[in-house]
Amino acid sequence: MKKLSPKDNIVVLTGAGISAESGIRTFRDSGGLWENHRIEDIATYSGFRKNPALVWEFYRKRWEQSKIAKPNAAHYALVELEHYFNDSFTLITQNVDGLHTKAGNLSVVEMHGSLNRCYCTSCKHGLSMEEADAKQLIPLCPICGSYLRPDIVWFGEIPISLFEIENSLKKCDVFIIIGTSGVVYPAAGFVMTAKLMGAKTIAINLESPDNLTFLDEFYKGKSGDILPGLVKEWTGIG
Ligand code: BV8
Ligand code: ZN
């Protein structure tokens, strides 16, 4: 697609693939995160109730890793895109690694939560992982002493900011999906909504994602290689 107008409403959805080149493993590629654990045991509330220590160990490891991970060229390309489109730009991420914020994006919708935060299972008191004594096997709430849990949206739980997301999809002119397998809902359904609302739909992915039928343009390959060039084309900058 050629140069876009700065008045266009752009919505971007990213998945684990955009962070792969920053050394953060994706979920479903071979050696992905889930392979050592069944989803039910590790990313559901019932799994947490059954074995909170195991779930805390899984998320603590990923939090430690996310702290040292660096944004890659694809993250920085999205910062450029936000600068060009300003407040007609919405970045929704399924990732919990915080790399978009680290790269400099100002408004990021972390629809599946964040590794940097946790909250109390009883009084809902929220803390950063730094504030919580995250080294404890199962960190406890400083207010009421109950178990803390990672501020992550698990399977069967409702993603964050769905209302805001639906609104942005309704008025978007261009919907761009980067590095997601299009398996997990409701995120995987956003492209259908965008398409139905008349948006142009574009995807960048290492391999063909599940929702190819709804795509106007598909770029196969690494987002770190492809996105910077596309952003230059869309903005006419550089
Ligand atoms: C909900 C946080 C109700 C955890 C995640 C049956 C029973 C129960 C539920 C369901 C069911 N059937 C369907 C459901 C709904 C369920 C679901 O979709 N399940 C799937 C498995 C079928 N969804 C839910 O439960 C959601 N909640 O439905 O609530 C509701 C909803 C709305 C309104 C009212 C009620 C909650 C889902 C959230 C779960 N939490 N993450 C954590 O991170 O630890 S999901 C997790 O996997 C990620 O967050 C992400 O969202 C998701 C998908 O992963 P991807 O990001 O796509 O990563 P993946 O590895 O899959 O793919 C990476 C892609 O990148 C690959 O295609 C690869 O080729 C590509 N790639 C790799 N390298 C690169 C690259 N691309 C470009 N460049 C590269 N370098
Ligand atoms: Zn509490």
PDB file of C-alpha atoms and ligand atoms in Angstrom:
ATOM      1  CA  MET A   1       0.000   0.000   0.000  1.00  0.00           C
ATOM      2  CA  LYS A   2       1.316   3.433  -0.840  1.00  0.00           C
ATOM      3  CA  LYS A   3       1.565   6.557   1.394  1.00  0.00           C
ATOM      4  CA  LEU A   4      -1.235   6.970   3.937  1.00  0.00           C
ATOM      5  CA  SER A   5      -2.904  10.263   4.851  1.00  0.00           C
ATOM      6  CA  PRO A   6      -2.120  11.498   8.397  1.00  0.00           C
ATOM      7  CA  LYS A   7      -5.895  11.778   8.834  1.00  0.00           C
ATOM      8  CA  ASP A   8      -6.355   8.019   8.407  1.00  0.00           C
ATOM      9  CA  ASN A   9      -7.348   6.130  11.566  1.00  0.00           C
ATOM     10  CA  ILE A  10      -4.756   3.413  12.104  1.00  0.00           C
ATOM     11  CA  VAL A  11      -5.202   0.456  14.482  1.00  0.00           C
ATOM     12  CA  VAL A  12      -2.309  -1.950  15.049  1.00  0.00           C
ATOM     13  CA  LEU A  13      -2.583  -5.336  16.813  1.00  0.00           C
ATOM     14  CA  THR A  14       0.631  -7.081  17.809  1.00  0.00           C
ATOM     15  CA  GLY A  15       1.337 -10.588  19.095  1.00  0.00           C
ATOM     16  CA  ALA A  16       4.304 -12.547  20.399  1.00  0.00           C
ATOM     17  CA  GLY A  17       5.947 -12.595  16.944  1.00  0.00           C
ATOM     18  CA  ILE A  18       6.931  -8.915  17.143  1.00  0.00           C
ATOM     19  CA  SER A  19       8.990  -9.652  20.277  1.00  0.00           C
ATOM     20  CA  ALA A  20      10.644 -12.814  18.907  1.00  0.00           C
ATOM     21  CA  GLU A  21      13.623 -10.826  17.540  1.00  0.00           C
ATOM     22  CA  SER A  22      14.068  -9.348  21.015  1.00  0.00           C
ATOM     23  CA  GLY A  23      14.725 -12.876  22.271  1.00  0.00           C
ATOM     24  CA  ILE A  24      11.296 -13.400  23.857  1.00  0.00           C
ATOM     25  CA  ARG A  25       9.921 -16.822  22.944  1.00  0.00           C
ATOM     26  CA  THR A  26       6.511 -16.974  21.279  1.00  0.00           C
ATOM     27  CA  PHE A  27       3.778 -19.306  22.446  1.00  0.00           C
ATOM     28  CA  ARG A  28       3.269 -21.608  19.523  1.00  0.00           C
ATOM     29  CA  ASP A  29       6.505 -21.685  17.605  1.00  0.00           C
ATOM     30  CA  SER A  30       8.506 -24.800  18.383  1.00  0.00           C
ATOM     31  CA  GLY A  31      10.152 -24.337  21.754  1.00  0.00           C
ATOM     32  CA  GLY A  32       7.365 -21.915  22.588  1.00  0.00           C
ATOM     33  CA  LEU A  33       6.458 -21.129  26.145  1.00  0.00           C
ATOM     34  CA  TRP A  34       3.467 -23.403  26.367  1.00  0.00           C
ATOM     35  CA  GLU A  35       5.382 -26.530  25.438  1.00  0.00           C
ATOM     36  CA  ASN A  36       6.736 -27.096  28.874  1.00  0.00           C
ATOM     37  CA  HIS A  37       3.338 -26.466  30.358  1.00  0.00           C
ATOM     38  CA  ARG A  38      -0.297 -27.308  29.514  1.00  0.00           C
ATOM     39  CA  ILE A  39      -2.307 -24.105  28.999  1.00  0.00           C
ATOM     40  CA  GLU A  40      -4.833 -25.241  31.627  1.00  0.00           C
ATOM     41  CA  ASP A  41      -2.088 -25.562  34.263  1.00  0.00           C
ATOM     42  CA  ILE A  42      -0.321 -22.308  33.613  1.00  0.00           C
ATOM     43  CA  ALA A  43      -2.650 -19.681  32.072  1.00  0.00           C
ATOM     44  CA  THR A  44      -6.005 -20.234  33.775  1.00  0.00           C
ATOM     45  CA  TYR A  45      -7.300 -19.106  37.171  1.00  0.00           C
ATOM     46  CA  SER A  46      -8.104 -22.719  38.089  1.00  0.00           C
ATOM     47  CA  GLY A  47      -4.490 -23.660  37.279  1.00  0.00           C
ATOM     48  CA  PHE A  48      -3.344 -20.850  39.558  1.00  0.00           C
ATOM     49  CA  ARG A  49      -5.627 -21.998  42.410  1.00  0.00           C
ATOM     50  CA  LYS A  50      -4.317 -25.565  41.991  1.00  0.00           C
ATOM     51  CA  ASN A  51      -0.635 -24.634  41.977  1.00  0.00           C
ATOM     52  CA  PRO A  52       0.043 -20.928  42.621  1.00  0.00           C
ATOM     53  CA  ALA A  53       3.766 -21.566  43.182  1.00  0.00           C
ATOM     54  CA  LEU A  54       4.172 -23.130  39.700  1.00  0.00           C
ATOM     55  CA  VAL A  55       2.274 -20.278  38.019  1.00  0.00           C
ATOM     56  CA  TRP A  56       4.271 -17.675  39.954  1.00  0.00           C
ATOM     57  CA  GLU A  57       7.515 -19.371  38.908  1.00  0.00           C
ATOM     58  CA  PHE A  58       6.422 -19.299  35.223  1.00  0.00           C
ATOM     59  CA  TYR A  59       5.498 -15.602  35.294  1.00  0.00           C
ATOM     60  CA  ARG A  60       8.428 -14.543  37.486  1.00  0.00           C
ATOM     61  CA  LYS A  61      10.848 -16.076  34.932  1.00  0.00           C
ATOM     62  CA  ARG A  62       9.102 -14.234  32.083  1.00  0.00           C
ATOM     63  CA  TRP A  63       9.106 -10.985  34.063  1.00  0.00           C
ATOM     64  CA  GLU A  64      12.874 -11.292  34.726  1.00  0.00           C
ATOM     65  CA  GLN A  65      13.412 -11.968  30.995  1.00  0.00           C
ATOM     66  CA  SER A  66      11.213  -9.045  29.922  1.00  0.00           C
ATOM     67  CA  LYS A  67      13.201  -6.663  32.164  1.00  0.00           C
ATOM     68  CA  ILE A  68      16.417  -7.254  30.196  1.00  0.00           C
ATOM     69  CA  ALA A  69      14.803  -7.622  26.744  1.00  0.00           C
ATOM     70  CA  LYS A  70      15.329  -4.770  24.301  1.00  0.00           C
ATOM     71  CA  PRO A  71      12.837  -3.488  21.720  1.00  0.00           C
ATOM     72  CA  ASN A  72      13.747  -4.379  18.110  1.00  0.00           C
ATOM     73  CA  ALA A  73      13.429  -2.520  14.779  1.00  0.00           C
ATOM     74  CA  ALA A  74       9.744  -3.449  14.476  1.00  0.00           C
ATOM     75  CA  HIS A  75       8.925  -1.876  17.872  1.00  0.00           C
ATOM     76  CA  TYR A  76      10.763   1.298  16.907  1.00  0.00           C
ATOM     77  CA  ALA A  77       8.976   1.414  13.539  1.00  0.00           C
ATOM     78  CA  LEU A  78       5.656   1.521  15.449  1.00  0.00           C
ATOM     79  CA  VAL A  79       6.950   4.493  17.457  1.00  0.00           C
ATOM     80  CA  GLU A  80       7.590   6.288  14.139  1.00  0.00           C
ATOM     81  CA  LEU A  81       4.072   5.368  13.013  1.00  0.00           C
ATOM     82  CA  GLU A  82       2.556   6.780  16.221  1.00  0.00           C
ATOM     83  CA  HIS A  83       4.541  10.016  15.788  1.00  0.00           C
ATOM     84  CA  TYR A  84       3.179  10.394  12.234  1.00  0.00           C
ATOM     85  CA  PHE A  85      -0.473   9.563  13.000  1.00  0.00           C
ATOM     86  CA  ASN A  86      -0.549  11.009  16.508  1.00  0.00           C
ATOM     87  CA  ASP A  87      -3.950  10.564  18.150  1.00  0.00           C
ATOM     88  CA  SER A  88      -5.473   8.757  15.168  1.00  0.00           C
ATOM     89  CA  PHE A  89      -3.177   5.835  16.023  1.00  0.00           C
ATOM     90  CA  THR A  90      -4.177   2.982  18.368  1.00  0.00           C
ATOM     91  CA  LEU A  91      -1.714   0.248  19.370  1.00  0.00           C
ATOM     92  CA  ILE A  92      -3.282  -2.859  20.866  1.00  0.00           C
ATOM     93  CA  THR A  93      -0.966  -5.598  22.047  1.00  0.00           C
ATOM     94  CA  GLN A  94      -1.582  -9.165  23.167  1.00  0.00           C
ATOM     95  CA  ASN A  95       1.944  -9.147  24.569  1.00  0.00           C
ATOM     96  CA  VAL A  96       2.631  -8.692  28.243  1.00  0.00           C
ATOM     97  CA  ASP A  97       6.364  -7.926  27.892  1.00  0.00           C
ATOM     98  CA  GLY A  98       6.151  -4.107  27.971  1.00  0.00           C
ATOM     99  CA  LEU A  99       8.445  -3.706  24.916  1.00  0.00           C
ATOM    100  CA  HIS A 100       6.174  -1.231  23.083  1.00  0.00           C
ATOM    101  CA  THR A 101       6.298   1.148  26.046  1.00  0.00           C
ATOM    102  CA  LYS A 102      10.050   0.562  26.421  1.00  0.00           C
ATOM    103  CA  ALA A 103      10.480   1.490  22.726  1.00  0.00           C
ATOM    104  CA  GLY A 104       8.626   4.780  23.288  1.00  0.00           C
ATOM    105  CA  ASN A 105       5.020   4.234  22.214  1.00  0.00           C
ATOM    106  CA  LEU A 106       2.865   6.526  24.361  1.00  0.00           C
ATOM    107  CA  SER A 107      -0.547   4.892  24.274  1.00  0.00           C
ATOM    108  CA  VAL A 108      -0.455   1.095  24.366  1.00  0.00           C
ATOM    109  CA  VAL A 109      -3.554  -1.026  25.082  1.00  0.00           C
ATOM    110  CA  GLU A 110      -2.198  -4.108  26.872  1.00  0.00           C
ATOM    111  CA  MET A 111      -5.316  -6.225  26.386  1.00  0.00           C
ATOM    112  CA  HIS A 112      -3.842  -9.290  28.119  1.00  0.00           C
ATOM    113  CA  GLY A 113      -2.239  -7.442  31.012  1.00  0.00           C
ATOM    114  CA  SER A 114       1.406  -6.945  31.913  1.00  0.00           C
ATOM    115  CA  LEU A 115       4.256  -8.944  33.453  1.00  0.00           C
ATOM    116  CA  ASN A 116       5.244  -5.774  35.344  1.00  0.00           C
ATOM    117  CA  ARG A 117       2.111  -5.746  37.494  1.00  0.00           C
ATOM    118  CA  CYS A 118       0.294  -8.005  39.966  1.00  0.00           C
ATOM    119  CA  TYR A 119      -2.769  -7.651  42.202  1.00  0.00           C
ATOM    120  CA  CYS A 120      -4.369  -9.172  45.271  1.00  0.00           C
ATOM    121  CA  THR A 121      -6.756 -12.102  44.736  1.00  0.00           C
ATOM    122  CA  SER A 122      -8.944 -10.758  47.583  1.00  0.00           C
ATOM    123  CA  CYS A 123      -8.847  -6.985  47.970  1.00  0.00           C
ATOM    124  CA  LYS A 124      -7.606  -6.386  44.363  1.00  0.00           C
ATOM    125  CA  HIS A 125      -4.848  -4.062  45.672  1.00  0.00           C
ATOM    126  CA  GLY A 126      -2.518  -3.469  42.683  1.00  0.00           C
ATOM    127  CA  LEU A 127       1.291  -3.382  42.833  1.00  0.00           C
ATOM    128  CA  SER A 128       4.199  -3.348  40.435  1.00  0.00           C
ATOM    129  CA  MET A 129       6.313  -6.502  40.553  1.00  0.00           C
ATOM    130  CA  GLU A 130       9.105  -4.350  42.008  1.00  0.00           C
ATOM    131  CA  GLU A 131       6.806  -3.322  44.924  1.00  0.00           C
ATOM    132  CA  ALA A 132       5.591  -6.874  45.509  1.00  0.00           C
ATOM    133  CA  ASP A 133       8.074  -9.151  47.166  1.00  0.00           C
ATOM    134  CA  ALA A 134       8.173 -11.090  43.908  1.00  0.00           C
ATOM    135  CA  LYS A 135      11.030 -13.291  45.117  1.00  0.00           C
ATOM    136  CA  GLN A 136       8.657 -15.052  47.542  1.00  0.00           C
ATOM    137  CA  LEU A 137       7.361 -18.410  46.300  1.00  0.00           C
ATOM    138  CA  ILE A 138       3.818 -16.965  46.368  1.00  0.00           C
ATOM    139  CA  PRO A 139       3.930 -13.191  47.041  1.00  0.00           C
ATOM    140  CA  LEU A 140       1.368 -11.964  49.585  1.00  0.00           C
ATOM    141  CA  CYS A 141      -0.732  -8.800  49.642  1.00  0.00           C
ATOM    142  CA  PRO A 142       0.770  -6.156  51.971  1.00  0.00           C
ATOM    143  CA  ILE A 143      -2.767  -4.980  52.857  1.00  0.00           C
ATOM    144  CA  CYS A 144      -4.679  -8.171  53.630  1.00  0.00           C
ATOM    145  CA  GLY A 145      -2.111 -10.959  53.406  1.00  0.00           C
ATOM    146  CA  SER A 146      -3.887 -12.918  50.641  1.00  0.00           C
ATOM    147  CA  TYR A 147      -2.107 -14.333  47.596  1.00  0.00           C
ATOM    148  CA  LEU A 148      -1.070 -11.888  44.912  1.00  0.00           C
ATOM    149  CA  ARG A 149      -1.544 -12.963  41.260  1.00  0.00           C
ATOM    150  CA  PRO A 150       0.116 -11.767  38.050  1.00  0.00           C
ATOM    151  CA  ASP A 151      -1.893  -8.980  36.325  1.00  0.00           C
ATOM    152  CA  ILE A 152      -2.339 -11.215  33.304  1.00  0.00           C
ATOM    153  CA  VAL A 153      -5.587 -12.094  31.474  1.00  0.00           C
ATOM    154  CA  TRP A 154      -5.770 -15.890  31.582  1.00  0.00           C
ATOM    155  CA  PHE A 155      -7.900 -18.131  29.380  1.00  0.00           C
ATOM    156  CA  GLY A 156     -11.570 -17.823  30.298  1.00  0.00           C
ATOM    157  CA  GLU A 157     -10.966 -14.280  31.679  1.00  0.00           C
ATOM    158  CA  ILE A 158     -12.173 -11.144  29.910  1.00  0.00           C
ATOM    159  CA  PRO A 159      -9.457  -9.110  28.160  1.00  0.00           C
ATOM    160  CA  ILE A 160      -8.835  -5.512  29.202  1.00  0.00           C
ATOM    161  CA  SER A 161     -10.266  -2.414  27.398  1.00  0.00           C
ATOM    162  CA  LEU A 162     -12.504  -4.391  25.021  1.00  0.00           C
ATOM    163  CA  PHE A 163     -14.954  -1.474  24.822  1.00  0.00           C
ATOM    164  CA  GLU A 164     -12.176   0.950  23.792  1.00  0.00           C
ATOM    165  CA  ILE A 165     -10.847  -1.634  21.320  1.00  0.00           C
ATOM    166  CA  GLU A 166     -14.268  -2.179  19.707  1.00  0.00           C
ATOM    167  CA  ASN A 167     -14.666   1.593  19.314  1.00  0.00           C
ATOM    168  CA  SER A 168     -11.276   1.952  17.637  1.00  0.00           C
ATOM    169  CA  LEU A 169     -12.054  -0.936  15.252  1.00  0.00           C
ATOM    170  CA  LYS A 170     -15.377   0.655  14.279  1.00  0.00           C
ATOM    171  CA  LYS A 171     -13.682   3.811  13.080  1.00  0.00           C
ATOM    172  CA  CYS A 172     -10.430   2.472  11.703  1.00  0.00           C
ATOM    173  CA  ASP A 173      -9.383   3.008   8.079  1.00  0.00           C
ATOM    174  CA  VAL A 174      -6.341   0.720   8.202  1.00  0.00           C
ATOM    175  CA  PHE A 175      -5.930  -2.318  10.497  1.00  0.00           C
ATOM    176  CA  ILE A 176      -2.420  -3.773  10.746  1.00  0.00           C
ATOM    177  CA  ILE A 177      -1.685  -7.133  12.432  1.00  0.00           C
ATOM    178  CA  ILE A 178       1.902  -7.988  13.314  1.00  0.00           C
ATOM    179  CA  GLY A 179       3.310 -11.288  14.629  1.00  0.00           C
ATOM    180  CA  THR A 180       0.250 -13.178  15.778  1.00  0.00           C
ATOM    181  CA  SER A 181      -1.001 -16.649  14.915  1.00  0.00           C
ATOM    182  CA  GLY A 182      -4.643 -15.511  14.964  1.00  0.00           C
ATOM    183  CA  VAL A 183      -5.636 -18.422  17.206  1.00  0.00           C
ATOM    184  CA  VAL A 184      -6.759 -16.744  20.420  1.00  0.00           C
ATOM    185  CA  TYR A 185     -10.069 -14.898  20.642  1.00  0.00           C
ATOM    186  CA  PRO A 186     -11.371 -12.251  20.925  1.00  0.00           C
ATOM    187  CA  ALA A 187      -8.106 -10.736  19.485  1.00  0.00           C
ATOM    188  CA  ALA A 188      -8.163 -13.101  16.493  1.00  0.00           C
ATOM    189  CA  GLY A 189     -11.602 -11.782  15.548  1.00  0.00           C
ATOM    190  CA  PHE A 190     -10.604  -8.094  15.401  1.00  0.00           C
ATOM    191  CA  VAL A 191      -9.585  -8.368  11.726  1.00  0.00           C
ATOM    192  CA  MET A 192     -13.123  -9.519  10.820  1.00  0.00           C
ATOM    193  CA  THR A 193     -14.659  -6.542  12.613  1.00  0.00           C
ATOM    194  CA  ALA A 194     -12.218  -4.145  10.949  1.00  0.00           C
ATOM    195  CA  LYS A 195     -12.891  -5.683   7.520  1.00  0.00           C
ATOM    196  CA  LEU A 196     -16.675  -5.539   8.028  1.00  0.00           C
ATOM    197  CA  MET A 197     -16.351  -1.883   9.006  1.00  0.00           C
ATOM    198  CA  GLY A 198     -14.592  -1.211   5.692  1.00  0.00           C
ATOM    199  CA  ALA A 199     -10.977  -0.969   6.848  1.00  0.00           C
ATOM    200  CA  LYS A 200      -8.008  -1.968   4.738  1.00  0.00           C
ATOM    201  CA  THR A 201      -6.379  -4.965   6.467  1.00  0.00           C
ATOM    202  CA  ILE A 202      -2.656  -5.739   6.383  1.00  0.00           C
ATOM    203  CA  ALA A 203      -0.661  -8.480   8.152  1.00  0.00           C
ATOM    204  CA  ILE A 204       3.044  -9.124   8.656  1.00  0.00           C
ATOM    205  CA  ASN A 205       3.868 -12.624   9.919  1.00  0.00           C
ATOM    206  CA  LEU A 206       6.592 -15.239   9.699  1.00  0.00           C
ATOM    207  CA  GLU A 207       4.085 -17.707   8.317  1.00  0.00           C
ATOM    208  CA  SER A 208       0.474 -17.472   7.074  1.00  0.00           C
ATOM    209  CA  PRO A 209      -1.801 -16.716  10.042  1.00  0.00           C
ATOM    210  CA  ASP A 210      -5.203 -18.388  10.512  1.00  0.00           C
ATOM    211  CA  ASN A 211      -7.301 -15.409   9.421  1.00  0.00           C
ATOM    212  CA  LEU A 212      -5.751 -14.905   5.947  1.00  0.00           C
ATOM    213  CA  THR A 213      -9.151 -14.597   4.198  1.00  0.00           C
ATOM    214  CA  PHE A 214      -9.787 -11.207   5.798  1.00  0.00           C
ATOM    215  CA  LEU A 215      -6.482  -9.708   4.671  1.00  0.00           C
ATOM    216  CA  ASP A 216      -6.018  -7.252   1.807  1.00  0.00           C
ATOM    217  CA  GLU A 217      -2.225  -7.427   2.047  1.00  0.00           C
ATOM    218  CA  PHE A 218       0.009 -10.064   3.634  1.00  0.00           C
ATOM    219  CA  TYR A 219       3.774  -9.720   4.042  1.00  0.00           C
ATOM    220  CA  LYS A 220       5.508 -12.983   4.914  1.00  0.00           C
ATOM    221  CA  GLY A 221       8.687 -12.695   6.966  1.00  0.00           C
ATOM    222  CA  LYS A 222      10.200 -11.191  10.110  1.00  0.00           C
ATOM    223  CA  SER A 223       8.543  -7.994  11.316  1.00  0.00           C
ATOM    224  CA  GLY A 224      11.971  -6.536  12.196  1.00  0.00           C
ATOM    225  CA  ASP A 225      12.979  -6.875   8.529  1.00  0.00           C
ATOM    226  CA  ILE A 226       9.703  -5.816   6.886  1.00  0.00           C
ATOM    227  CA  LEU A 227       7.988  -3.212   9.078  1.00  0.00           C
ATOM    228  CA  PRO A 228      10.591  -0.406   8.985  1.00  0.00           C
ATOM    229  CA  GLY A 229      10.432  -0.307   5.157  1.00  0.00           C
ATOM    230  CA  LEU A 230       6.633  -0.382   5.134  1.00  0.00           C
ATOM    231  CA  VAL A 231       6.432   2.462   7.677  1.00  0.00           C
ATOM    232  CA  LYS A 232       8.724   4.560   5.452  1.00  0.00           C
ATOM    233  CA  GLU A 233       6.363   3.855   2.516  1.00  0.00           C
ATOM    234  CA  TRP A 234       3.184   4.617   4.503  1.00  0.00           C
ATOM    235  CA  THR A 235       4.503   7.853   6.004  1.00  0.00           C
ATOM    236  CA  GLY A 236       6.718   8.967   3.125  1.00  0.00           C
ATOM    237  CA  ILE A 237       9.411   9.709   5.741  1.00  0.00           C
ATOM    238  CA  GLY A 238      12.990   8.473   5.418  1.00  0.00           C
TER     239      GLY A 238
HETATM  240  C1  BV8 B   1     -12.278 -14.908  26.668  1.00  0.00           C
HETATM  241  C2  BV8 B   1      -1.735 -13.928  28.502  1.00  0.00           C
HETATM  242  C3  BV8 B   1     -14.527 -14.595  27.326  1.00  0.00           C
HETATM  243  C4  BV8 B   1      -1.053 -15.047  29.157  1.00  0.00           C
HETATM  244  C5  BV8 B   1      -3.014 -14.957  26.786  1.00  0.00           C
HETATM  245  C6  BV8 B   1     -12.922 -23.013  24.965  1.00  0.00           C
HETATM  246  C7  BV8 B   1     -12.874 -22.912  26.336  1.00  0.00           C
HETATM  247  C8  BV8 B   1     -12.537 -21.714  26.994  1.00  0.00           C
HETATM  248  C9  BV8 B   1     -12.236 -20.585  26.253  1.00  0.00           C
HETATM  249  C10 BV8 B   1     -12.272 -20.709  24.876  1.00  0.00           C
HETATM  250  C11 BV8 B   1     -12.616 -21.883  24.224  1.00  0.00           C
HETATM  251  N1  BV8 B   1     -12.544 -21.671  22.891  1.00  0.00           N
HETATM  252  C12 BV8 B   1     -12.179 -20.382  22.675  1.00  0.00           C
HETATM  253  C13 BV8 B   1     -12.030 -19.795  23.878  1.00  0.00           C
HETATM  254  C14 BV8 B   1     -11.652 -18.420  24.106  1.00  0.00           C
HETATM  255  C15 BV8 B   1     -10.159 -18.394  24.429  1.00  0.00           C
HETATM  256  C16 BV8 B   1      -9.407 -18.829  23.199  1.00  0.00           C
HETATM  257  O1  BV8 B   1      -9.381 -18.109  22.228  1.00  0.00           O
HETATM  258  N2  BV8 B   1      -8.766 -20.009  23.285  1.00  0.00           N
HETATM  259  C17 BV8 B   1      -8.002 -20.479  22.142  1.00  0.00           C
HETATM  260  C18 BV8 B   1      -6.809 -21.314  22.666  1.00  0.00           C
HETATM  261  C19 BV8 B   1      -8.913 -21.280  21.238  1.00  0.00           C
HETATM  262  N3  BV8 B   1      -9.907 -17.025  24.748  1.00  0.00           N
HETATM  263  C20 BV8 B   1     -10.012 -16.624  26.025  1.00  0.00           C
HETATM  264  O2  BV8 B   1     -10.203 -17.349  26.963  1.00  0.00           O
HETATM  265  C21 BV8 B   1      -9.922 -15.111  26.218  1.00  0.00           C
HETATM  266  N4  BV8 B   1     -11.023 -14.701  27.031  1.00  0.00           N
HETATM  267  O3  BV8 B   1     -12.605 -15.471  25.656  1.00  0.00           O
HETATM  268  O4  BV8 B   1     -13.164 -14.441  27.633  1.00  0.00           O
HETATM  269  C22 BV8 B   1     -15.061 -13.293  26.865  1.00  0.00           C
HETATM  270  C23 BV8 B   1     -14.423 -12.588  25.842  1.00  0.00           C
HETATM  271  C24 BV8 B   1     -14.977 -11.397  25.408  1.00  0.00           C
HETATM  272  C25 BV8 B   1     -16.130 -10.897  26.014  1.00  0.00           C
HETATM  273  C26 BV8 B   1     -16.743 -11.607  27.050  1.00  0.00           C
HETATM  274  C27 BV8 B   1     -16.205 -12.808  27.470  1.00  0.00           C
HETATM  275  C28 BV8 B   1      -8.665 -14.716  26.937  1.00  0.00           C
HETATM  276  C29 BV8 B   1      -7.479 -15.054  26.073  1.00  0.00           C
HETATM  277  C30 BV8 B   1      -6.230 -14.450  26.704  1.00  0.00           C
HETATM  278  C31 BV8 B   1      -5.329 -15.555  27.170  1.00  0.00           C
HETATM  279  N5  BV8 B   1      -4.051 -14.989  27.565  1.00  0.00           N
HETATM  280  N6  BV8 B   1      -1.895 -14.339  27.149  1.00  0.00           N
HETATM  281  C32 BV8 B   1       0.414 -14.945  28.943  1.00  0.00           C
HETATM  282  O5  BV8 B   1       0.871 -14.183  28.075  1.00  0.00           O
HETATM  283  O6  BV8 B   1       1.071 -15.683  29.658  1.00  0.00           O
HETATM  284  S1  BV8 B   1      -3.056 -15.625  25.251  1.00  0.00           S
HETATM  285  C33 BV8 B   1      -1.497 -15.683  24.548  1.00  0.00           C
HETATM  286  O7  BV8 B   1      -1.586 -16.404  23.316  1.00  0.00           O
HETATM  287  C34 BV8 B   1      -0.990 -14.337  24.076  1.00  0.00           C
HETATM  288  O8  BV8 B   1      -1.301 -13.273  24.910  1.00  0.00           O
HETATM  289  C35 BV8 B   1      -1.622 -14.138  22.756  1.00  0.00           C
HETATM  290  O9  BV8 B   1      -2.801 -13.411  22.866  1.00  0.00           O
HETATM  291  C36 BV8 B   1      -2.085 -15.491  22.391  1.00  0.00           C
HETATM  292  C37 BV8 B   1      -1.730 -15.798  20.985  1.00  0.00           C
HETATM  293  O10 BV8 B   1      -0.382 -15.817  20.892  1.00  0.00           O
HETATM  294  P1  BV8 B   1       0.355 -14.955  19.739  1.00  0.00           P
HETATM  295  O11 BV8 B   1       0.645 -13.630  20.299  1.00  0.00           O
HETATM  296  O12 BV8 B   1      -0.393 -15.018  18.466  1.00  0.00           O
HETATM  297  O13 BV8 B   1       1.648 -15.801  19.676  1.00  0.00           O
HETATM  298  P2  BV8 B   1       1.813 -17.180  18.895  1.00  0.00           P
HETATM  299  O14 BV8 B   1       3.046 -17.835  19.407  1.00  0.00           O
HETATM  300  O15 BV8 B   1       0.516 -17.922  18.898  1.00  0.00           O
HETATM  301  O16 BV8 B   1       2.066 -16.684  17.413  1.00  0.00           O
HETATM  302  C38 BV8 B   1       3.208 -15.920  17.113  1.00  0.00           C
HETATM  303  C39 BV8 B   1       3.144 -15.679  15.626  1.00  0.00           C
HETATM  304  O17 BV8 B   1       4.236 -14.817  15.275  1.00  0.00           O
HETATM  305  C40 BV8 B   1       3.301 -16.951  14.813  1.00  0.00           C
HETATM  306  O18 BV8 B   1       2.301 -16.949  13.803  1.00  0.00           O
HETATM  307  C41 BV8 B   1       4.701 -16.837  14.212  1.00  0.00           C
HETATM  308  O19 BV8 B   1       4.752 -17.368  12.907  1.00  0.00           O
HETATM  309  C42 BV8 B   1       4.889 -15.359  14.151  1.00  0.00           C
HETATM  310  N7  BV8 B   1       6.297 -14.923  14.265  1.00  0.00           N
HETATM  311  C43 BV8 B   1       7.299 -15.521  14.956  1.00  0.00           C
HETATM  312  N8  BV8 B   1       8.423 -14.777  14.830  1.00  0.00           N
HETATM  313  C44 BV8 B   1       8.103 -13.698  14.067  1.00  0.00           C
HETATM  314  C45 BV8 B   1       6.745 -13.786  13.708  1.00  0.00           C
HETATM  315  N9  BV8 B   1       6.113 -12.862  12.951  1.00  0.00           N
HETATM  316  C46 BV8 B   1       6.862 -11.809  12.535  1.00  0.00           C
HETATM  317  N10 BV8 B   1       8.165 -11.658  12.841  1.00  0.00           N
HETATM  318  C47 BV8 B   1       8.820 -12.573  13.584  1.00  0.00           C
HETATM  319  N11 BV8 B   1      10.122 -12.396  13.868  1.00  0.00           N
HETATM  320 ZN    ZN B   2      -5.231  -7.834  49.609  1.00  0.00          ZN
END
